[in-house]
Coordinates of C-alpha atoms in Angstrom, one line a residue:
Chain A
E1 CA -19.4 45.9 -35.9
V2 CA -20.9 42.5 -35.2
Q3 CA -19.2 40.7 -32.3
L4 CA -19.8 37.3 -30.9
V5 CA -17.8 36.2 -27.9
E6 CA -18.0 32.6 -26.6
S7 CA -17.1 31.5 -23.1
G8 CA -17.6 28.6 -20.8
G9 CA -15.4 26.0 -22.4
G10 CA -12.9 23.8 -20.5
L11 CA -12.0 20.3 -19.4
V12 CA -14.8 18.1 -18.2
Q13 CA -15.0 14.4 -17.5
P14 CA -17.1 12.0 -19.5
G15 CA -20.7 12.1 -18.3
G16 CA -20.3 15.7 -17.0
S17 CA -22.0 18.9 -17.9
L18 CA -20.9 22.3 -19.2
R19 CA -22.8 25.5 -20.2
L20 CA -21.5 27.6 -23.0
S21 CA -22.4 31.3 -23.4
C22 CA -22.2 33.6 -26.4
A23 CA -22.3 37.4 -25.9
A24 CA -23.6 39.2 -29.0
S25 CA -23.2 42.9 -29.9
G26 CA -23.2 45.2 -32.9
F27 CA -26.6 44.0 -34.2
T28 CA -30.2 43.6 -33.1
F29 CA -29.8 40.1 -31.4
S30 CA -33.5 39.5 -31.1
S31 CA -34.0 39.8 -34.9
Y32 CA -31.8 36.8 -35.8
W33 CA -31.8 33.1 -35.5
M34 CA -28.6 31.9 -33.8
S35 CA -26.6 28.7 -34.0
W36 CA -23.8 26.6 -32.5
V37 CA -21.3 25.0 -34.8
R38 CA -18.4 22.8 -33.6
Q39 CA -15.1 21.5 -35.0
A40 CA -13.3 18.6 -33.5
P41 CA -9.5 18.9 -33.5
G42 CA -8.2 18.5 -37.0
K43 CA -11.6 17.8 -38.4
G44 CA -14.3 19.6 -40.3
L45 CA -17.2 21.8 -39.3
E46 CA -20.4 20.3 -37.8
W47 CA -23.6 22.2 -37.2
V48 CA -24.9 21.4 -33.7
A49 CA -28.1 23.4 -33.0
N50 CA -30.0 26.5 -33.9
I51 CA -32.8 28.6 -32.4
K52 CA -35.4 31.0 -33.7
Q53 CA -35.5 34.6 -32.7
D54 CA -38.1 34.1 -30.0
G55 CA -36.9 30.6 -28.9
S56 CA -40.0 28.9 -30.2
E57 CA -38.2 26.7 -32.7
K58 CA -35.0 24.7 -32.0
Y59 CA -33.2 22.1 -34.1
Y60 CA -30.4 19.8 -33.2
V61 CA -28.0 17.4 -35.0
D62 CA -29.0 13.8 -34.2
S63 CA -25.9 13.1 -32.2
V64 CA -26.7 15.7 -29.5
K65 CA -30.5 15.3 -29.3
G66 CA -31.6 14.7 -25.7
R67 CA -28.2 15.8 -24.3
F68 CA -27.7 19.4 -25.4
T69 CA -30.1 22.3 -25.1
I70 CA -29.9 25.6 -26.9
S71 CA -31.4 28.7 -25.4
R72 CA -31.2 32.5 -25.6
D73 CA -31.9 35.6 -23.5
N74 CA -32.8 38.4 -25.8
A75 CA -32.7 40.9 -22.9
K76 CA -29.1 40.0 -22.3
N77 CA -28.1 39.6 -26.0
S78 CA -26.9 36.1 -25.1
L79 CA -27.0 32.6 -26.6
Y80 CA -26.4 29.5 -24.5
L81 CA -25.7 25.8 -25.0
Q82 CA -26.3 23.5 -22.1
M83 CA -24.3 20.3 -22.6
N84 CA -25.1 17.2 -20.5
S85 CA -23.9 13.6 -20.6
L86 CA -20.8 14.7 -22.4
R87 CA -18.8 12.2 -24.4
A88 CA -15.2 12.1 -25.7
E89 CA -16.6 12.7 -29.2
D90 CA -18.0 16.0 -28.1
T91 CA -14.5 17.4 -27.8
A92 CA -14.3 20.4 -30.1
V93 CA -14.1 24.1 -30.6
Y94 CA -17.6 25.4 -30.3
Y95 CA -18.5 28.4 -32.4
C96 CA -21.5 30.7 -31.9
A97 CA -22.8 32.0 -35.3
R98 CA -25.3 34.5 -36.3
T99 CA -27.8 32.7 -38.6
D100 CA -29.7 33.8 -41.7
I101 CA -32.7 32.0 -42.8
V102 CA -34.4 31.7 -46.2
V103 CA -37.9 30.6 -45.1
V104 CA -39.2 29.5 -48.5
V105 CA -36.7 26.6 -48.8
A106 CA -35.8 26.3 -45.1
A107 CA -32.3 27.2 -45.8
T108 CA -29.9 28.3 -43.1
H109 CA -26.4 29.8 -43.1
F110 CA -24.0 31.6 -40.9
D111 CA -22.9 35.1 -41.7
Y112 CA -20.9 36.0 -38.6
W113 CA -18.9 33.7 -36.3
G114 CA -17.3 34.1 -32.9
Q115 CA -13.7 32.9 -32.3
G116 CA -14.9 29.8 -30.5
T117 CA -14.4 28.1 -27.1
L118 CA -12.7 24.8 -26.6
V119 CA -14.5 21.9 -24.9
T120 CA -12.4 18.9 -23.9
V121 CA -14.1 15.8 -22.6
S122 CA -11.5 13.5 -21.0
S123 CA -10.8 11.7 -17.8
Chain B
S1 CA -28.3 11.3 -43.1
Y2 CA -27.8 13.8 -45.8
E3 CA -24.2 14.3 -47.0
L4 CA -22.2 16.9 -49.1
T5 CA -19.1 15.6 -50.8
Q6 CA -16.0 17.7 -51.5
P7 CA -12.5 16.7 -52.7
P8 CA -10.1 16.6 -49.8
S9 CA -7.5 18.7 -51.5
V10 CA -6.9 21.0 -54.5
S11 CA -3.6 22.5 -55.5
V12 CA -3.0 25.4 -57.9
S13 CA -0.1 27.8 -58.7
P14 CA -0.4 31.5 -58.0
G15 CA -2.4 33.3 -60.6
Q16 CA -4.3 30.2 -61.8
T17 CA -7.9 29.3 -61.3
A18 CA -9.0 27.0 -58.5
R19 CA -12.3 25.1 -58.7
I20 CA -13.7 23.3 -55.6
T21 CA -16.7 21.2 -56.1
C22 CA -19.4 20.1 -53.7
S23 CA -22.0 17.4 -54.5
G24 CA -25.3 16.6 -52.8
D25 CA -28.7 15.2 -53.9
A26 CA -30.7 18.1 -52.4
L27 CA -28.6 20.8 -54.1
P28 CA -31.0 21.3 -57.0
K29 CA -33.6 22.4 -54.4
Q30 CA -31.4 24.0 -51.7
Y31 CA -29.0 26.9 -51.7
A32 CA -25.3 26.3 -51.2
Y33 CA -22.9 28.4 -49.1
W34 CA -19.1 28.5 -48.9
Y35 CA -16.8 29.3 -46.0
Q36 CA -13.1 29.9 -45.9
Q37 CA -11.2 28.9 -42.8
K38 CA -7.5 29.7 -42.2
P39 CA -5.5 27.9 -39.4
G40 CA -6.5 29.0 -36.0
Q41 CA -9.3 31.3 -37.2
A42 CA -13.1 31.1 -37.4
P43 CA -14.7 30.4 -40.7
V44 CA -15.6 33.3 -43.0
L45 CA -18.6 33.3 -45.4
V46 CA -17.4 33.9 -48.9
I47 CA -20.4 32.8 -51.1
Y48 CA -24.1 32.7 -50.2
K49 CA -27.2 31.5 -52.1
D50 CA -25.0 29.6 -54.6
S51 CA -23.4 32.6 -56.2
E52 CA -23.8 35.8 -54.2
R53 CA -20.7 37.4 -52.7
P54 CA -20.8 39.2 -49.3
S55 CA -19.5 42.7 -49.0
G56 CA -15.7 42.7 -48.5
I57 CA -15.1 39.4 -50.3
P58 CA -12.8 39.9 -53.3
E59 CA -14.3 39.6 -56.8
R60 CA -12.0 36.7 -57.6
F61 CA -14.4 34.5 -55.5
S62 CA -17.4 33.2 -57.4
G63 CA -19.9 30.4 -57.1
S64 CA -22.1 28.4 -59.5
S65 CA -24.5 25.6 -59.5
S66 CA -25.4 22.8 -61.9
G67 CA -27.7 20.0 -60.9
T68 CA -26.4 18.2 -57.9
T69 CA -23.0 20.0 -57.9
V70 CA -22.0 23.4 -56.8
T71 CA -18.6 25.0 -57.5
L72 CA -16.5 27.6 -55.8
T73 CA -14.2 29.3 -58.2
I74 CA -11.2 31.4 -57.2
S75 CA -9.8 33.2 -60.2
G76 CA -6.2 34.5 -60.1
V77 CA -5.4 32.6 -56.9
Q78 CA -3.2 34.4 -54.4
A79 CA -1.0 33.0 -51.6
E80 CA -3.4 34.4 -49.0
D81 CA -6.2 32.2 -50.4
E82 CA -4.5 29.1 -49.0
A83 CA -7.1 27.8 -46.6
D84 CA -9.7 25.1 -46.0
Y85 CA -13.0 25.6 -47.8
Y86 CA -16.3 24.2 -46.7
C87 CA -19.6 24.0 -48.6
Q88 CA -22.8 24.1 -46.6
S89 CA -26.4 23.5 -47.3
A90 CA -29.5 22.0 -45.8
D91 CA -31.3 18.8 -46.4
S92 CA -34.8 18.8 -47.9
S93 CA -36.6 18.1 -44.7
G94 CA -37.7 21.7 -44.3
T95 CA -36.5 21.9 -40.7
Y96 CA -33.5 24.4 -40.9
R97 CA -30.9 21.7 -40.2
A98 CA -27.6 22.6 -41.7
V99 CA -25.1 20.3 -43.3
F100 CA -21.4 20.9 -44.1
G101 CA -19.2 19.2 -46.6
G102 CA -16.0 17.5 -45.3
G103 CA -13.9 20.5 -46.4
T104 CA -11.3 21.0 -49.1
Q105 CA -7.7 22.1 -48.3
L106 CA -6.6 24.6 -51.0
T107 CA -2.8 24.6 -51.4
V108 CA -1.1 27.5 -53.4
L109 CA 2.0 26.0 -54.8

């Protein structure tokens, strides 16, 4: 059974940093792209970032470029999101998601999701 | 930036057919995907590659595509189908960036 368990969320002041982790099990982690998707309170889903199997390709939504860094450790079956210079608008539940890619059309989608971890940016 | 447009809400009575649309300029060239999200829960993939259904998803869920619009159809709606539904695709930049629609709240009357 595929399991994705996020951790690391919490309350942080504007301008602060936080590192999210996602522990994966039940599948061959190193064979899949992985992503972070967030959802602000009462709002819709927003893709944040994704990373290729070997970490050689990474993509970000424009609003987090230069502030967030996605990474992975295939030996530990873990995905990470380093979040710096946090803003109030980054407040959201952050989901880790296993990602499937269709190379021909550069399509990406999310076939398994964790339960999410809440990040609150407030003074 | 690329956008996908969904109606904010759709209402149907039990047993009827619900249709949720999603519009986007790149949809003729990109696959669409649909997710169901119930309150307090993570999203669940219900349709992939426009019209394919993952294992475990009931047959009453189907997807279709026509030009710049894709449609999620739920036939014989049940009370348990009440949820938010999100379409998702990618822009045409070829860089694996995902985009979500704003979501549609399905109410079963």
